[in-house]
Every structure is written in C-alpha cells, then in structure tokens.
Coordinates of C-alpha atoms and ligand atoms in Angstrom, one line a residue:
X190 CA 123.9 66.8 151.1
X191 CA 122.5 63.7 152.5
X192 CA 124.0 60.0 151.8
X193 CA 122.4 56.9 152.1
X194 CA 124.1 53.4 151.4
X195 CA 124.4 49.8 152.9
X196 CA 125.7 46.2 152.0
X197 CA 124.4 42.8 152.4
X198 CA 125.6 41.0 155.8
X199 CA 126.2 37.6 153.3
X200 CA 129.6 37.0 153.6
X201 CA 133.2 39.1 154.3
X202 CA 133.7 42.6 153.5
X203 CA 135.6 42.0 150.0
X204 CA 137.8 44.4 147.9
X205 CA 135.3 44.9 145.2
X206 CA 132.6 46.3 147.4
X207 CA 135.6 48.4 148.8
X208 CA 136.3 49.7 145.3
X209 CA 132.4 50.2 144.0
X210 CA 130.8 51.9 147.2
X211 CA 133.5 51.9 151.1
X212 CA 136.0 54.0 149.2
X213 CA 132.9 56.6 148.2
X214 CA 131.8 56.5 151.7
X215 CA 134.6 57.5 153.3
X216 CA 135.3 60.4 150.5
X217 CA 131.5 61.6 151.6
X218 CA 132.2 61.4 155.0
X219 CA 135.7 63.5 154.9
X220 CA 133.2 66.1 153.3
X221 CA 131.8 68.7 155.7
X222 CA 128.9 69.8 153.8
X223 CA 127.9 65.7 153.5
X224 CA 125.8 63.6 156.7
X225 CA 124.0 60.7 156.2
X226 CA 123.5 56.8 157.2
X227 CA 125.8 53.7 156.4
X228 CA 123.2 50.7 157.1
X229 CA 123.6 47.0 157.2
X230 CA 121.1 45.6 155.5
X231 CA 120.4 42.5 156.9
X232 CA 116.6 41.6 155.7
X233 CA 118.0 41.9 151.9
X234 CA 120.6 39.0 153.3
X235 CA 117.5 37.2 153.8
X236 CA 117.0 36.4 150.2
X237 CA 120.1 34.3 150.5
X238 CA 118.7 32.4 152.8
X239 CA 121.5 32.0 155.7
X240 CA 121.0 29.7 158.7
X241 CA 120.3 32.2 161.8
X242 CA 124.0 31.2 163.4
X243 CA 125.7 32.9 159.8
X244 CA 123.3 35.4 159.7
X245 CA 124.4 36.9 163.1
X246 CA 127.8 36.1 162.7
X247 CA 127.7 37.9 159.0
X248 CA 125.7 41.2 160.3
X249 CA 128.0 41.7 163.2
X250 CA 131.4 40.9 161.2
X251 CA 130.0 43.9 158.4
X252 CA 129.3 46.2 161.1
X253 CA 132.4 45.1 163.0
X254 CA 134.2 46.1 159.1
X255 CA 132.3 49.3 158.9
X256 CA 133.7 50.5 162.5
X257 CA 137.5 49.5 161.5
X258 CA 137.4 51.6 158.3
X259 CA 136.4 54.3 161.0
X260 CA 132.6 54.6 159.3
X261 CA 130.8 56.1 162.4
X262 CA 130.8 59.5 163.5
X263 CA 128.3 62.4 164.5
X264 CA 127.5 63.2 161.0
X265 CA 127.4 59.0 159.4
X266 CA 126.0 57.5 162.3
X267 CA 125.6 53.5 161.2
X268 CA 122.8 51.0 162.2
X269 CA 121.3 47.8 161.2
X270 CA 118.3 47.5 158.9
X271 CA 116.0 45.7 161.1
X272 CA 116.6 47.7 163.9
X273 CA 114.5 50.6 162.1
X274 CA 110.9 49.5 161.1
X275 CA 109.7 52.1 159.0
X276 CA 112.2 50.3 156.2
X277 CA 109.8 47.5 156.3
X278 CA 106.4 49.7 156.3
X279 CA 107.2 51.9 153.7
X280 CA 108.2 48.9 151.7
X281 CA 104.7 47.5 151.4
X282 CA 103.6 51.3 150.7
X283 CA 106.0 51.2 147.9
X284 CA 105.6 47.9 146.2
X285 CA 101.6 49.1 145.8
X286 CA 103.2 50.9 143.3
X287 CA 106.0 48.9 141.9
X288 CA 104.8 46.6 138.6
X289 CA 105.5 42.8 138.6
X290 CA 106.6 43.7 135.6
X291 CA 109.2 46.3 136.1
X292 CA 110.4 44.4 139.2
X293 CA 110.9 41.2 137.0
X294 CA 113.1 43.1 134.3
X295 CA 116.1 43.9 136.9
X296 CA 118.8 42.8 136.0
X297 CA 119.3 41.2 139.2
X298 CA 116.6 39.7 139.8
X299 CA 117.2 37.8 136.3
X300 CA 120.5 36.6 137.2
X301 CA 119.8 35.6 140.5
X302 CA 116.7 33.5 139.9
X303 CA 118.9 31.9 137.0
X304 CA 116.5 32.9 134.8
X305 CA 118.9 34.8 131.9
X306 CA 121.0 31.2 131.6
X307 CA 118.0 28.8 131.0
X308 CA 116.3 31.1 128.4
X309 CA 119.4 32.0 126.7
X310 CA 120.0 28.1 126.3
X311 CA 116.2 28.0 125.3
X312 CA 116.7 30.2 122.2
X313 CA 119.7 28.5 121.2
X314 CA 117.9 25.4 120.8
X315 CA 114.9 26.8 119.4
X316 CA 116.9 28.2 117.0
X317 CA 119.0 24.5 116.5
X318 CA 115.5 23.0 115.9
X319 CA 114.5 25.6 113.3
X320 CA 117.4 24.7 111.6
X321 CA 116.6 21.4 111.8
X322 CA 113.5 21.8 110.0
X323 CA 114.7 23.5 107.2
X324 CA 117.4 20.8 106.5
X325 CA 114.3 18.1 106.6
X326 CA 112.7 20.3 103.8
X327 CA 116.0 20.0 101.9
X328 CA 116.2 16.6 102.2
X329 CA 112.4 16.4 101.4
X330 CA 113.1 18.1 97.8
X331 CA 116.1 16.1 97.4
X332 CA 114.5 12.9 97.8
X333 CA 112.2 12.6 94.6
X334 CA 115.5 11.6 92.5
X335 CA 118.2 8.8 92.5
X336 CA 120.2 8.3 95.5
X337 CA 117.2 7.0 97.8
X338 CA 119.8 5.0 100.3
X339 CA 121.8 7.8 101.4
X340 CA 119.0 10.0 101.5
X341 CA 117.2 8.0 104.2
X342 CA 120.3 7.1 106.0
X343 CA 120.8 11.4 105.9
X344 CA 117.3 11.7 107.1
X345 CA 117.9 9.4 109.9
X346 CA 121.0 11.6 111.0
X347 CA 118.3 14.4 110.9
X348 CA 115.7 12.9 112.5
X349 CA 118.0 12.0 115.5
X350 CA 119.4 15.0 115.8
X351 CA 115.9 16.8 116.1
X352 CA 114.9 14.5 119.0
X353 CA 118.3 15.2 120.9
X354 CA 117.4 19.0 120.5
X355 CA 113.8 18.2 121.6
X356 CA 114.7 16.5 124.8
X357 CA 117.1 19.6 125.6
X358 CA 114.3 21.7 125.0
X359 CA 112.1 19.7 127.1
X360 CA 115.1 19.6 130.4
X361 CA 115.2 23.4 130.2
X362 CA 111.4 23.3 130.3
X363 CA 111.6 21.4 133.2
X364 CA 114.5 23.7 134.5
X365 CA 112.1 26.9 134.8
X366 CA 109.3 25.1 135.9
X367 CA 111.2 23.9 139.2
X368 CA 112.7 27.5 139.4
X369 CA 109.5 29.3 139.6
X370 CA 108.5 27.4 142.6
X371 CA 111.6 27.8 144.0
X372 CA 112.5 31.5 143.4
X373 CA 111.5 33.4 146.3
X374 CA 109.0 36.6 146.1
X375 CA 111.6 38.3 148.3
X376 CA 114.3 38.7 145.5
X377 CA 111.3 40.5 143.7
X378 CA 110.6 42.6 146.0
X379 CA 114.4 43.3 146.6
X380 CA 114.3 46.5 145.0
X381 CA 111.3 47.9 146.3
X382 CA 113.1 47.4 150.0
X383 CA 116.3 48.7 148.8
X384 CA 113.9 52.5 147.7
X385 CA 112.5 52.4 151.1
X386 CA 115.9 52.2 152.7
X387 CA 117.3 55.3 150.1
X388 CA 113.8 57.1 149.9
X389 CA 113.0 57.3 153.6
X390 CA 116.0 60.0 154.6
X391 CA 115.3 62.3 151.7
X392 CA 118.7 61.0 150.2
X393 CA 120.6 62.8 147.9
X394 CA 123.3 60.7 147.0
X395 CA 123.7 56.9 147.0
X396 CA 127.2 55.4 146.6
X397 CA 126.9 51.9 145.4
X398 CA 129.1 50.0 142.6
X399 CA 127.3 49.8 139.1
X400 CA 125.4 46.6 139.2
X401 CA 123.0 49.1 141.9
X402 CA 122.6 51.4 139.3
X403 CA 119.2 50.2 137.7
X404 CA 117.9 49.6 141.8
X405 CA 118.8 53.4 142.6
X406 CA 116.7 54.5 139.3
X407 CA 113.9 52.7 140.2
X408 CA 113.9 54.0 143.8
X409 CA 113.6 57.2 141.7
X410 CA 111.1 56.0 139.7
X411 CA 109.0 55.2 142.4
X412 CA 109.4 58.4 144.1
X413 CA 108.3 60.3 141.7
X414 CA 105.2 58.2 141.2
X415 CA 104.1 58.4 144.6
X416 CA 105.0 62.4 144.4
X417 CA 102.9 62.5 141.6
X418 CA 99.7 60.5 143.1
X419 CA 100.0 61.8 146.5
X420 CA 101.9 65.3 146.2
X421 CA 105.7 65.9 146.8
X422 CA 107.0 63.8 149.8
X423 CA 110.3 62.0 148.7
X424 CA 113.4 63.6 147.2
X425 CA 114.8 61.8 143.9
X426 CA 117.9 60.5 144.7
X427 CA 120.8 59.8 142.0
X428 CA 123.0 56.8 142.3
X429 CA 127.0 57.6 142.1
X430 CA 129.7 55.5 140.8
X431 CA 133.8 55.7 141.4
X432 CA 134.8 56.3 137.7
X433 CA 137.2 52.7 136.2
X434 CA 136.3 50.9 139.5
X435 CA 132.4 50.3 140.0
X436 CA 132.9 47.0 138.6
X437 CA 135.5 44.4 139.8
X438 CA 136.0 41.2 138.2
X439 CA 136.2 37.8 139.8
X440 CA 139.9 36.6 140.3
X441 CA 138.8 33.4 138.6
X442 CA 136.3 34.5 135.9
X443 CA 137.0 38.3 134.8
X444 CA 134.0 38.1 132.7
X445 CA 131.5 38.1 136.3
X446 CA 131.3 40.6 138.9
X447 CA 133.1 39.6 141.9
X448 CA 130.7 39.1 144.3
X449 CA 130.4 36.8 147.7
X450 CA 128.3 33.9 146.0
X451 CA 130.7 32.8 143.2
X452 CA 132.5 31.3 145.6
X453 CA 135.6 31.8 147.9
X454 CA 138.3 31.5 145.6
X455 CA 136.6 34.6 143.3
X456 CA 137.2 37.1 145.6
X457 CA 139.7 38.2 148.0
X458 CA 138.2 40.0 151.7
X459 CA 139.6 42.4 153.5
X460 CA 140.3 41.2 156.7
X461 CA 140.9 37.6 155.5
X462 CA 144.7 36.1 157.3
X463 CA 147.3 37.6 155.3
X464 CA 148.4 34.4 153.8
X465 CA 145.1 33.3 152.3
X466 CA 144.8 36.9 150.8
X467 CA 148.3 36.0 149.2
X468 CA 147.2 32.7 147.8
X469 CA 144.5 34.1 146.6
X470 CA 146.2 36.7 144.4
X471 CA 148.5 34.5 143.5
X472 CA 145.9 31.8 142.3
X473 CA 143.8 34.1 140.4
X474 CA 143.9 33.7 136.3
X475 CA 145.9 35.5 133.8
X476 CA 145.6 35.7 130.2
X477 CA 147.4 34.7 127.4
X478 CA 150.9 36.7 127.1
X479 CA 153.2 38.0 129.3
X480 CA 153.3 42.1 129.2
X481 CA 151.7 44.1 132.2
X482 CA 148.8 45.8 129.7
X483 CA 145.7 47.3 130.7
X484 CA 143.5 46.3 128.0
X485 CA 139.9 44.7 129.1
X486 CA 139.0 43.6 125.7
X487 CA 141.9 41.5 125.1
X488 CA 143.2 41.4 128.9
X489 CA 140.7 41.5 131.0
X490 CA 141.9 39.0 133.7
X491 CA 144.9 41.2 134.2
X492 CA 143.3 44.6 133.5
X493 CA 140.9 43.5 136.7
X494 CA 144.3 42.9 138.3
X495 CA 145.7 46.4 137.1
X496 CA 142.6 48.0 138.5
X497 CA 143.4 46.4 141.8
X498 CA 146.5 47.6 142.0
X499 CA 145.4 51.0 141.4
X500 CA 142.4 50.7 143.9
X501 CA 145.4 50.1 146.8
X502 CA 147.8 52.2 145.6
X503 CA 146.1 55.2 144.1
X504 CA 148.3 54.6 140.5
X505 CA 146.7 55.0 137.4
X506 CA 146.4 52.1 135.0
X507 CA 149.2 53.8 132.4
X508 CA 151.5 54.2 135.2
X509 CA 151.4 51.0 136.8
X510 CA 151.7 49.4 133.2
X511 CA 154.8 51.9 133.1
X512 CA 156.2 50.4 136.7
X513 CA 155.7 46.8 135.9
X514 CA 155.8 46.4 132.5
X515 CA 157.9 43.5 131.4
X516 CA 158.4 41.8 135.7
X517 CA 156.2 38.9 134.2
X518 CA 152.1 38.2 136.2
X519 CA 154.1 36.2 139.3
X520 CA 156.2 39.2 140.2
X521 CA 152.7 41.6 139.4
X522 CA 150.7 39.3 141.5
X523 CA 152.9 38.9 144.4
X524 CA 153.6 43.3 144.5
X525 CA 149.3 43.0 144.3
X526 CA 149.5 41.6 147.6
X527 CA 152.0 43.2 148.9
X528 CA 150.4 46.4 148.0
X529 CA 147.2 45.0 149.3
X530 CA 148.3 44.1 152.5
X531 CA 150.1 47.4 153.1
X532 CA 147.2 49.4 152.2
X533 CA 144.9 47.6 154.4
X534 CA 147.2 47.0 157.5
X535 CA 145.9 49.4 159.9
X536 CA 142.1 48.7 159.3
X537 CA 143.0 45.0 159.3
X538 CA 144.5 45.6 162.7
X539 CA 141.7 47.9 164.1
X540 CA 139.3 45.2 163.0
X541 CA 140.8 42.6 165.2
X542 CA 140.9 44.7 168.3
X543 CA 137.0 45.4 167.3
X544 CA 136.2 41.3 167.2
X545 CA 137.1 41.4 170.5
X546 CA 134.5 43.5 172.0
X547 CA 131.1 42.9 170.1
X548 CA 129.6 44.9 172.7
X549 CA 131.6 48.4 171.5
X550 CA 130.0 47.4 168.1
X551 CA 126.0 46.7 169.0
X552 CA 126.7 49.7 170.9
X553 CA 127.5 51.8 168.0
X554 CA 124.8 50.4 166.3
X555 CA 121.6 50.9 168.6
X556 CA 123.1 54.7 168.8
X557 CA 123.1 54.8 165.1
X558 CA 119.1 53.2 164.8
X559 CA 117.9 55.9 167.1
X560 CA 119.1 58.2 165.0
X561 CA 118.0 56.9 161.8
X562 CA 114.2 56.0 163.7
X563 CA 113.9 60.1 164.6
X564 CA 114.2 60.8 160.4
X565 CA 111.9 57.7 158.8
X566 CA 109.2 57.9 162.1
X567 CA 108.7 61.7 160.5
X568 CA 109.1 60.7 157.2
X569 CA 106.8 57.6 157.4
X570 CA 103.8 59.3 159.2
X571 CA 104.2 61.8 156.3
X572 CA 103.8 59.2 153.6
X573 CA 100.8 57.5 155.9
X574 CA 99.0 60.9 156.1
X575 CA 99.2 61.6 152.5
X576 CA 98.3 58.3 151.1
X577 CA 95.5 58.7 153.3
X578 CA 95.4 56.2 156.3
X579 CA 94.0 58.0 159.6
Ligands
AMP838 P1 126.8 43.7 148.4 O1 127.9 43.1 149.1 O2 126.3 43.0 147.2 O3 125.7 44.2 149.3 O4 127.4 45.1 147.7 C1 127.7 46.2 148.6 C2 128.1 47.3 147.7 O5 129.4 47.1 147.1 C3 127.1 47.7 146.6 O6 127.1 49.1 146.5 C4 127.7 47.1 145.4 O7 127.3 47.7 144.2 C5 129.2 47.2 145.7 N1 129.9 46.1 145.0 C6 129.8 44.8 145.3 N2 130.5 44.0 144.5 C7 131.2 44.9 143.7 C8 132.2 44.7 142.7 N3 132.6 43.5 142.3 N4 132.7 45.9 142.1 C9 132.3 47.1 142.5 N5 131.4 47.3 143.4 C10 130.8 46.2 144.1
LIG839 N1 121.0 46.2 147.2 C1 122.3 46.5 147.7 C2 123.3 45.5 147.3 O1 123.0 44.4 147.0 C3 122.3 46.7 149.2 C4 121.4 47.8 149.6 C5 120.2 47.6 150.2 C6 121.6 49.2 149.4 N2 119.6 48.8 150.5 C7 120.4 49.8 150.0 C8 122.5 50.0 148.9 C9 120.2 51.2 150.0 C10 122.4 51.4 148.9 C11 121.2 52.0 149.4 O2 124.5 45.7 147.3

C-alpha cells in the first residue's frame, strides 16, 4: 500500500499536526505491507509568504523534526518538495482541469483569504438594514395620526441608525475590494499542487488531520477526470483520519484549529524548551467549572486538553476523566505537561543532536528526492504522453 503525506515548513512541528497526521505516519511505516514518501512541502509554505532567511530555517527545522521522530527508512524515504520537479509540472497539467470555481469553494481557501469573516459580517448587516426598512414603514403608517413629535424624533433614531449600518456596509465593501488584490493566486491553486504531490506516486493512502480532507477529495476528483478524458493513469487516493484526534483546538481559542498562524501562544511545539512548553500549558484557557469532564459542547477548552492528554499518554478520554476527576485544571494542566514532556523526551533529545549536523539531514533528503524523481519522472511522461504532448 502506498502512502503519501507532507506538512508546510511555516513554523515548528506542533502537537496537533502530531495528533492529525506524524502519529499515522509512523503507524504506516511500522506496517510491512506499507512504503511510501513523507515530503516537506515547501512551495505550499510559499503562500505564506516567508522572508527566504525563515523559509530555510523552517524547511530544514521540519525535516530536521521528521528525522528525530525516526521518519526515514528504505521503505519511507523523505525529501523536499522542490527538490522533485515533476510536482510542479503536473500541477499546471492539473489545474487545466480544476474550476475557479471548485477551487474557490475550499474551505481553506475561504478562510485563509478572510473571505468567510467579511461576508458573514456582510449578511448581518444586510439583514440589520432590512430590518431597518421595515421599521421606517411602520413608522410611515403610524404617522398619519396624533403624536407627530415623537414620531419624527422616532424616525430620526431610525434614520440614524440606517446610515450607521450603511457605512458598515460600505467598510466591508471596501474590505473585499482590498482583499481581492491582495489574495494571492497561489492559495487558489493550493489544492491543485497538493493532488499533484498525492497523485504522482499512485498513492493509496494519505494521512492528514481533517481540515485536508476536502483537498484529498479533490485530488480524487481530479484524477478521475483526467482518467476519464485521457484513459486510466492515476490511482484515486482516500484521505485517512486518527479517529477523536484529527482536529486539535487552539490552547487559547478551542473553537479554531490549532494551527502555526494564530499565533505562538495557540499552540504548543514539540521541540520547544521545556519551560515554554510548560507555560504554555499552563496559560491555556479553561472553562467555566471545575470537574475534569470530557464534554466539547459544553467543555470544549478542557475536552481539547483531555484529548491531549490522551494523544501522549495513550488513555482514553473516560479514563483520564476517571484519573483526574476532581485534582482541579492547575493540577490537570501541570500532569499535561508532564505527560508531554515525558512522552516526547527522546525525540526532543534526538532532535538536538540532529540541529547539530544539518549536513546528516540535506543528506537524507537529496537520498530521499532521487527516490521520489525515479517514480513522478515515469509517472509524469505517462500523463505527458496521454494528454498528448510529443
Ligand atoms: P500543516 O502544518 O498545516 O502543513 O499540517 C500538517 C498536517 O498536520 C496536515 O495533515 C494537517 O491536517 C495536520 N494538522 C495540522 N494542524 C492540526 C490540528 N490542529 N489537528 C489535527 N491535525 C492537524
Ligand atoms: N496541504 C497540506 C497542509 O496544509 C500539506 C500538503 C501538501 C500535503 N501536499 C500534500 C499533505 C500532500 C498530504 C499530501 O497541511
């Protein structure tokens, strides 16, 4: 069975992406009857775009992390995006076939061009000023008897309000205007980059945490249009998810994904200093009570912390309520990073030793690009042949 998966150089290796796709990756990789590629994808970081000093120093420090968790062997060989061209070609190849369309409904794409928060505020006021109206038309009917003071002065309240609204309306306006020239064509195209990446080694399998879902379906999707146009050439890959942790919460907002660009204090890395991994536990929020329940509706700060605990200790949620349930959030928090820092310690350690020898890890990695370029040169041509360039 073949695996394919990578993560963004765009910041440390955190404890969510461990949860959502690392933890898959090494399952697959104790599997004999699994090979594949573990890539850093470092022209998706490009959409963020880094300076070239944080760039290098973010690729090398993910494929430093991928060596300490001991991701490189015979049969998961890992390399660097760029360092294999035929990601880029088959890219243009596939985005002949994506739809702006399509591409502009991912859920990713909506978020990250700040799109979803300007048009949900657009709708509330459109709605405010419909509102508005119809109180007008009230006031309208109401007019024709006595009362004609307070009427006007209630029109005036109306009248004001309705311009307030306008001029919101008019900002948010403004808002996407100044987006859409600065909303790169690259986070469009993300997707399309990300199905040459999976679609290129006849992949199986692709390990990811759930907000990759809707990318791996469309790498399907687009598979099976080119299959269809140009006869069978790419396998249909399914995306897979570790069941209760594909999704980990920000330790300051456990209604967002934690993720690299919320912000240092939202997520806690791996190989951060083990006082600063500490603090950050410690800091993140809790909700309202005091019992050690897993409950997302109602707890979802400390169900995300629950989940944690079971991600580095192997627990389940109903036992680790059971262990802690009435030591208070301190005490929880402070056996979260204990149990953090235990669980981590020797990759922690091995990752050290690796930041001291960059060479041992471009190494590694120019071994692991000729490997991939023997399986997407073949591939490539293939698609080439088929779609009918000479
Ligand atoms: P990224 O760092 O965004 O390239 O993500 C690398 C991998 O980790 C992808 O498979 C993501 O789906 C997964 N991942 C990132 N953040 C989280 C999270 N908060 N919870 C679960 N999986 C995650
Ligand atoms: N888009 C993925 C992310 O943001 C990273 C990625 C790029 C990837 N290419 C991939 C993941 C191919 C799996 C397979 O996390």
């Amino acid at each position: 069975m073949r695996i394919f998966s990578g993560i963004k150089p765009t910041g440390p290796l955190h404890v969510g992406s461990y949860a959502g796709a690392i933890s898959q990756w090494l399952a697959f990789q104790k599997d004999p009857a699994s090979e594949g590629f573990f890539c850093v994808v470092d022209l998706h970081a490009l959409t963020n775009n880094p300076s070239p000093e944080q760039l290098r120093r973010d690729i090398m420090e993910t494929a430093a992390g991928y060596l300490a968790f001991g991701l490189h062997d015979a049969r998961f060989p890992i390399f660097i995006q760029s360092h294999v061209p035929a990601h880029s070609e088959l890219t243009w190849v596939l985005s002949t076939l994506a739809g702006v369309g399509e591409l502009e409904r991912m859920t990713q794409f909506k978020d990250k061009a700040g799109y979803a928060e300007i048009l949900k505020a657009r709708d509330r006021v459109t709605q405010r000023l419909e509102q508005t109206i119809e109180e007008l038309d009230l006031l309208q009917a109401g007019s024709m008897g006595a009362h004609h003071r307070l009427v006007r002065d209630q029109h005036k309240e109306v009248i004001d309000g309705y311009r307030s609204l306008k001029e919101e309306l008019d900002n948010l306006h403004a808002l996407l205007t100044a987006r859409d020239s600065r909303v790169g064509a690259g986070l469009l195209n993300y997707p399309v980059f990300m199905a040459a990446d999976i679609l290129l080694y006849d992949t199986d399998v692709v390990p990811v945490g759930e907000d990759q879902l809707q990318h791996v379906e469309l790498a399907r999707t687009l598979a099976r249009r080119f299959n269809s146009r140009y006869g069978e050439t790419f396998k249909l890959p399914r995306a897979k998810l570790v069941k209760g942790a594909s999704r980990i919460m920000s330790l300051q907002d456990p209604k967002k994904k934690m993720s690299k660009s919320l912000g240092s204090a939202h997520y806690v890395g791996i190989f951060e200093p083990a006082d600063i991994v500490r603090k950050k536990i410690m800091s993140a929020v809790t909700d309202s009570g005091s019992d050690i329940k897993y409950d997302p509706a109602t707890k979802p700060a400390l169900s995300n912390l629950i989940t944690l605990m079971g991600v580095v200790t192997g627990k389940s949620a109903s036992n680790i309520e059971h262990e802690y349930a009435h030591v208070g959030y301190a005490a929880f928090k402070e056996k979260l990073a204990e149990a953090f820092l235990a669980f981590f310690e020797s990759v922690r350690r091995k990752k050290a030793e690796l930041d001291k020898d960059p060479h041992h890890v471009l190494f590694e990695l120019k071994a692991g690009a000729e490997k991939a370029r023997e399986i997407t040169n073949k591939k490539l041509r293939d698609a080439q042949y088929k779609i009918g360039l000479v």
